[in-house]
mmCIF file of C-alpha atoms in Angstrom:
data_model
loop_
_atom_site.group_PDB
_atom_site.id
_atom_site.type_symbol
_atom_site.label_atom_id
_atom_site.label_comp_id
_atom_site.label_asym_id
_atom_site.label_seq_id
_atom_site.Cartn_x
_atom_site.Cartn_y
_atom_site.Cartn_z
ATOM 1 C CA MET A 511 58.415 22.167 73.784
ATOM 2 C CA ALA A 512 56.786 23.960 70.914
ATOM 3 C CA LEU A 513 55.626 22.614 67.582
ATOM 4 C CA GLU A 514 56.140 24.724 64.471
ATOM 5 C CA LEU A 515 54.491 24.301 61.085
ATOM 6 C CA GLY A 516 57.331 24.499 58.569
ATOM 7 C CA LYS A 517 57.302 25.621 54.958
ATOM 8 C CA ALA A 518 56.110 23.087 52.394
ATOM 9 C CA GLY A 519 58.846 21.037 50.798
ATOM 10 C CA THR A 520 61.431 21.720 53.521
ATOM 11 C CA ALA A 521 63.058 19.490 56.147
ATOM 12 C CA GLY A 522 63.037 16.515 53.782
ATOM 13 C CA THR A 523 59.327 16.658 52.930
ATOM 14 C CA GLU A 524 58.062 16.538 49.360
ATOM 15 C CA LYS A 525 56.535 19.471 47.520
ATOM 16 C CA GLY A 526 53.140 20.398 48.978
ATOM 17 C CA VAL A 527 53.835 18.685 52.314
ATOM 18 C CA ARG A 528 54.506 20.829 55.374
ATOM 19 C CA PRO A 529 56.698 19.428 58.134
ATOM 20 C CA VAL A 530 55.594 19.719 61.756
ATOM 21 C CA LEU A 531 58.809 20.456 63.631
ATOM 22 C CA ARG A 532 59.860 20.164 67.267
ATOM 23 C CA ASP A 533 63.335 21.578 67.890
ATOM 24 C CA GLY A 534 64.013 21.393 64.143
ATOM 25 C CA VAL A 535 63.121 17.683 63.919
ATOM 26 C CA VAL A 536 60.157 16.487 61.801
ATOM 27 C CA VAL A 537 57.612 14.817 64.123
ATOM 28 C CA ALA A 538 54.623 14.801 61.736
ATOM 29 C CA THR A 539 53.595 16.024 58.279
ATOM 30 C CA LEU A 540 50.620 17.963 56.959
ATOM 31 C CA ARG A 541 49.398 17.980 53.352
ATOM 32 C CA ALA A 542 46.874 20.803 53.107
ATOM 33 C CA SER A 543 44.205 21.244 50.486
ATOM 34 C CA ILE A 544 44.632 24.489 48.580
ATOM 35 C CA TRP A 545 40.923 24.953 47.871
ATOM 36 C CA LYS A 546 39.236 24.052 51.141
ATOM 37 C CA GLU A 547 39.884 23.865 54.862
ATOM 38 C CA ALA A 548 41.160 20.320 54.852
ATOM 39 C CA ALA A 549 44.428 18.464 55.286
ATOM 40 C CA THR A 550 45.890 15.015 55.710
ATOM 41 C CA ALA A 551 48.249 14.631 58.645
ATOM 42 C CA VAL A 552 50.614 11.759 59.300
ATOM 43 C CA VAL A 553 51.462 11.484 62.991
ATOM 44 C CA GLU A 554 53.447 8.537 64.358
ATOM 45 C CA ASP A 555 52.660 6.431 61.242
ATOM 46 C CA ARG A 556 48.903 7.078 61.555
ATOM 47 C CA GLU A 557 47.015 9.090 58.963
ATOM 48 C CA TRP A 558 44.461 11.672 60.081
ATOM 49 C CA VAL A 559 41.841 13.431 57.962
ATOM 50 C CA LEU A 560 41.456 17.043 59.131
ATOM 51 C CA ALA A 561 38.565 18.978 57.636
ATOM 52 C CA LYS A 562 35.818 21.499 58.051
ATOM 53 C CA ASP A 563 32.559 19.641 58.678
ATOM 54 C CA GLY A 564 29.673 22.078 58.769
ATOM 55 C CA ARG A 565 30.572 24.633 61.434
ATOM 56 C CA GLU A 566 33.267 22.495 63.046
ATOM 57 C CA LEU A 567 36.889 21.644 62.357
ATOM 58 C CA VAL A 568 37.308 17.908 62.888
ATOM 59 C CA GLY A 569 39.927 15.184 62.908
ATOM 60 C CA ARG A 570 39.285 11.510 62.237
ATOM 61 C CA TRP A 571 40.979 8.420 60.890
ATOM 62 C CA PRO A 572 40.307 7.675 57.187
ATOM 63 C CA ALA A 573 38.491 4.451 58.170
ATOM 64 C CA ASP A 574 36.044 6.345 60.422
ATOM 65 C CA PRO A 575 32.632 7.042 58.870
ATOM 66 C CA ALA A 576 32.151 10.485 57.353
ATOM 67 C CA GLY A 577 30.464 12.810 59.814
ATOM 68 C CA THR A 578 32.260 11.346 62.826
ATOM 69 C CA ALA A 579 35.176 12.922 64.640
ATOM 70 C CA ARG A 580 37.752 11.944 67.221
ATOM 71 C CA LEU A 581 38.897 15.563 67.549
ATOM 72 C CA ARG A 582 36.726 18.625 67.052
ATOM 73 C CA ALA A 583 36.787 22.395 67.426
ATOM 74 C CA ARG A 584 33.599 24.452 67.268
ATOM 75 C CA GLN A 585 33.500 28.229 67.382
ATOM 76 C CA THR A 586 31.183 29.383 70.153
ATOM 77 C CA SER A 587 31.455 33.139 69.561
ATOM 78 C CA TRP A 588 32.731 34.864 66.453
ATOM 79 C CA TRP A 589 32.692 38.211 68.205
ATOM 80 C CA ARG A 590 34.785 37.032 71.168
ATOM 81 C CA GLY A 591 36.795 34.528 69.116
ATOM 82 C CA THR A 592 36.011 31.655 71.484
ATOM 83 C CA TRP A 593 35.970 27.945 70.711
ATOM 84 C CA ASP A 594 35.086 24.652 72.394
ATOM 85 C CA VAL A 595 37.651 21.957 71.591
ATOM 86 C CA ASP A 596 37.098 18.244 72.263
ATOM 87 C CA LEU A 597 40.282 16.171 72.193
ATOM 88 C CA GLU A 598 38.919 12.637 72.593
ATOM 89 C CA GLY A 599 37.041 13.540 75.769
ATOM 90 C CA LEU A 600 39.336 16.286 77.071
ATOM 91 C CA VAL A 601 37.140 19.353 76.580
ATOM 92 C CA LEU A 602 38.985 22.659 76.411
ATOM 93 C CA GLN A 603 37.888 26.247 76.041
ATOM 94 C CA ALA A 604 39.882 28.360 73.616
ATOM 95 C CA ALA A 605 39.973 32.131 73.277
ATOM 96 C CA ARG A 606 42.143 34.549 71.359
ATOM 97 C CA ALA A 607 45.399 35.138 73.205
ATOM 98 C CA SER A 608 45.183 38.846 72.329
ATOM 99 C CA LEU A 609 43.019 41.249 70.345
ATOM 100 C CA TRP A 610 45.705 41.566 67.669
ATOM 101 C CA ARG A 611 46.391 37.916 66.855
ATOM 102 C CA SER A 612 44.416 34.909 65.711
ATOM 103 C CA ALA A 613 46.362 32.575 68.041
ATOM 104 C CA LEU A 614 44.324 30.829 70.724
ATOM 105 C CA ARG A 615 44.945 30.076 74.395
ATOM 106 C CA TYR A 616 43.540 26.627 75.273
ATOM 107 C CA THR A 617 42.370 26.159 78.856
ATOM 108 C CA ASP A 618 40.762 23.543 81.083
ATOM 109 C CA GLY A 619 39.041 25.691 83.686
ATOM 110 C CA ASP A 620 41.749 27.966 85.083
ATOM 111 C CA ARG A 621 44.635 25.792 83.834
ATOM 112 C CA GLN A 622 46.353 26.732 80.554
ATOM 113 C CA VAL A 623 46.820 23.585 78.481
ATOM 114 C CA ALA A 624 48.359 25.030 75.298
ATOM 115 C CA LEU A 625 49.079 28.313 73.579
ATOM 116 C CA GLY A 626 49.125 29.058 69.875
ATOM 117 C CA GLY A 627 51.463 31.580 68.325
ATOM 118 C CA THR A 628 53.581 32.328 65.267
ATOM 119 C CA THR A 629 57.214 32.466 64.306
ATOM 120 C CA GLY A 630 58.674 35.878 63.622
ATOM 121 C CA GLY A 631 59.754 37.063 60.219
ATOM 122 C CA TRP A 632 58.178 38.119 56.957
ATOM 123 C CA SER A 633 56.027 35.020 56.558
ATOM 124 C CA PRO A 634 55.141 33.873 60.077
ATOM 125 C CA ARG A 635 54.163 30.235 60.572
ATOM 126 C CA PRO A 636 51.860 28.826 63.261
ATOM 127 C CA THR A 637 53.314 27.397 66.460
ATOM 128 C CA LEU A 638 51.811 25.555 69.410
ATOM 129 C CA THR A 639 53.253 25.159 72.890
ATOM 130 C CA ALA A 640 51.617 22.543 75.124
ATOM 131 C CA ASP A 641 51.879 23.327 78.845
ATOM 132 C CA VAL A 642 50.666 19.862 79.839
ATOM 133 C CA PRO A 643 51.405 16.489 78.223
ATOM 134 C CA LEU A 644 49.086 15.997 75.257
ATOM 135 C CA PRO A 645 49.414 13.176 72.724
ATOM 136 C CA LEU A 646 51.241 14.354 69.601
ATOM 137 C CA HIS A 647 48.203 13.866 67.325
ATOM 138 C CA GLN A 648 46.165 16.205 69.555
ATOM 139 C CA GLN A 649 48.911 18.825 69.409
ATOM 140 C CA VAL A 650 49.079 18.513 65.604
ATOM 141 C CA PHE A 651 45.292 18.982 65.419
ATOM 142 C CA LEU A 652 45.526 22.173 67.514
ATOM 143 C CA LEU A 653 48.404 23.390 65.311
ATOM 144 C CA TRP A 654 46.239 22.777 62.226
ATOM 145 C CA VAL A 655 43.370 24.734 63.856
ATOM 146 C CA GLU A 656 45.845 27.586 64.401
ATOM 147 C CA SER A 657 46.844 27.462 60.724
ATOM 148 C CA VAL A 658 43.220 27.533 59.570
ATOM 149 C CA LEU A 659 42.482 30.569 61.754
ATOM 150 C CA ALA A 660 45.616 32.357 60.521
ATOM 151 C CA ARG A 661 44.511 31.747 56.917
ATOM 152 C CA ARG A 662 41.017 33.012 57.669
ATOM 153 C CA ASP A 663 42.443 36.170 59.261
ATOM 154 C CA ALA A 664 44.776 36.748 56.299
ATOM 155 C CA ALA A 665 41.906 36.284 53.841
ATOM 156 C CA GLY A 666 39.719 38.630 55.894
ATOM 157 C CA ALA A 667 42.446 41.271 55.816
ATOM 158 C CA GLY A 668 42.189 41.300 52.038
ATOM 159 C CA GLY A 669 45.612 39.840 51.359
ATOM 160 C CA ALA A 670 46.620 36.442 50.101
ATOM 161 C CA GLY A 671 48.347 36.008 53.435
ATOM 162 C CA GLY A 672 51.203 33.769 54.374
ATOM 163 C CA ASP A 673 53.845 32.395 52.114
ATOM 164 C CA GLY A 674 51.598 30.810 49.478
ATOM 165 C CA ASP A 675 52.434 27.240 50.402
ATOM 166 C CA GLY A 676 48.970 25.919 51.171
ATOM 167 C CA GLY A 677 48.772 26.979 54.833
ATOM 168 C CA GLY A 678 46.057 24.960 56.437
ATOM 169 C CA GLY A 679 43.171 25.404 54.088
ATOM 170 C CA GLY A 680 41.801 28.123 51.937
ATOM 171 C CA GLY A 681 38.565 29.881 51.848
#
């Protein structure tokens, strides 16, 4: 089942908070920073700090020391759009699903683990479909990575991009 990053302030969330939806039901929330690639996620009553740390996108608990990460994504090739993703010891390779989209396909060897995408419409929102069971917090982290990459692509295209609701970080 796919996760979808909803519009801020919808599905019972407060202004500035984006719901993470599965089949229309809120399963987590994401409060993104407008000025930097950072967010606070609440997943199953646990808070996660998601942020850019140097050249990596990382996820950690607020109590963890700065500079540490439980979840991390590091771009390995800008040209090819490839990433190494470490989900608490499960190391995945990620590559753009197509030349025309920022969405990533996450694999473990030859096995597809998850696939990023977007909703249709005028202001598409990031989605993530896990092909294998992954803990919800890991799926939310991958969805946040997708939102950061979509924002980067929109900024690189010269437009404000998206629907102006704080996406997943700015540039």
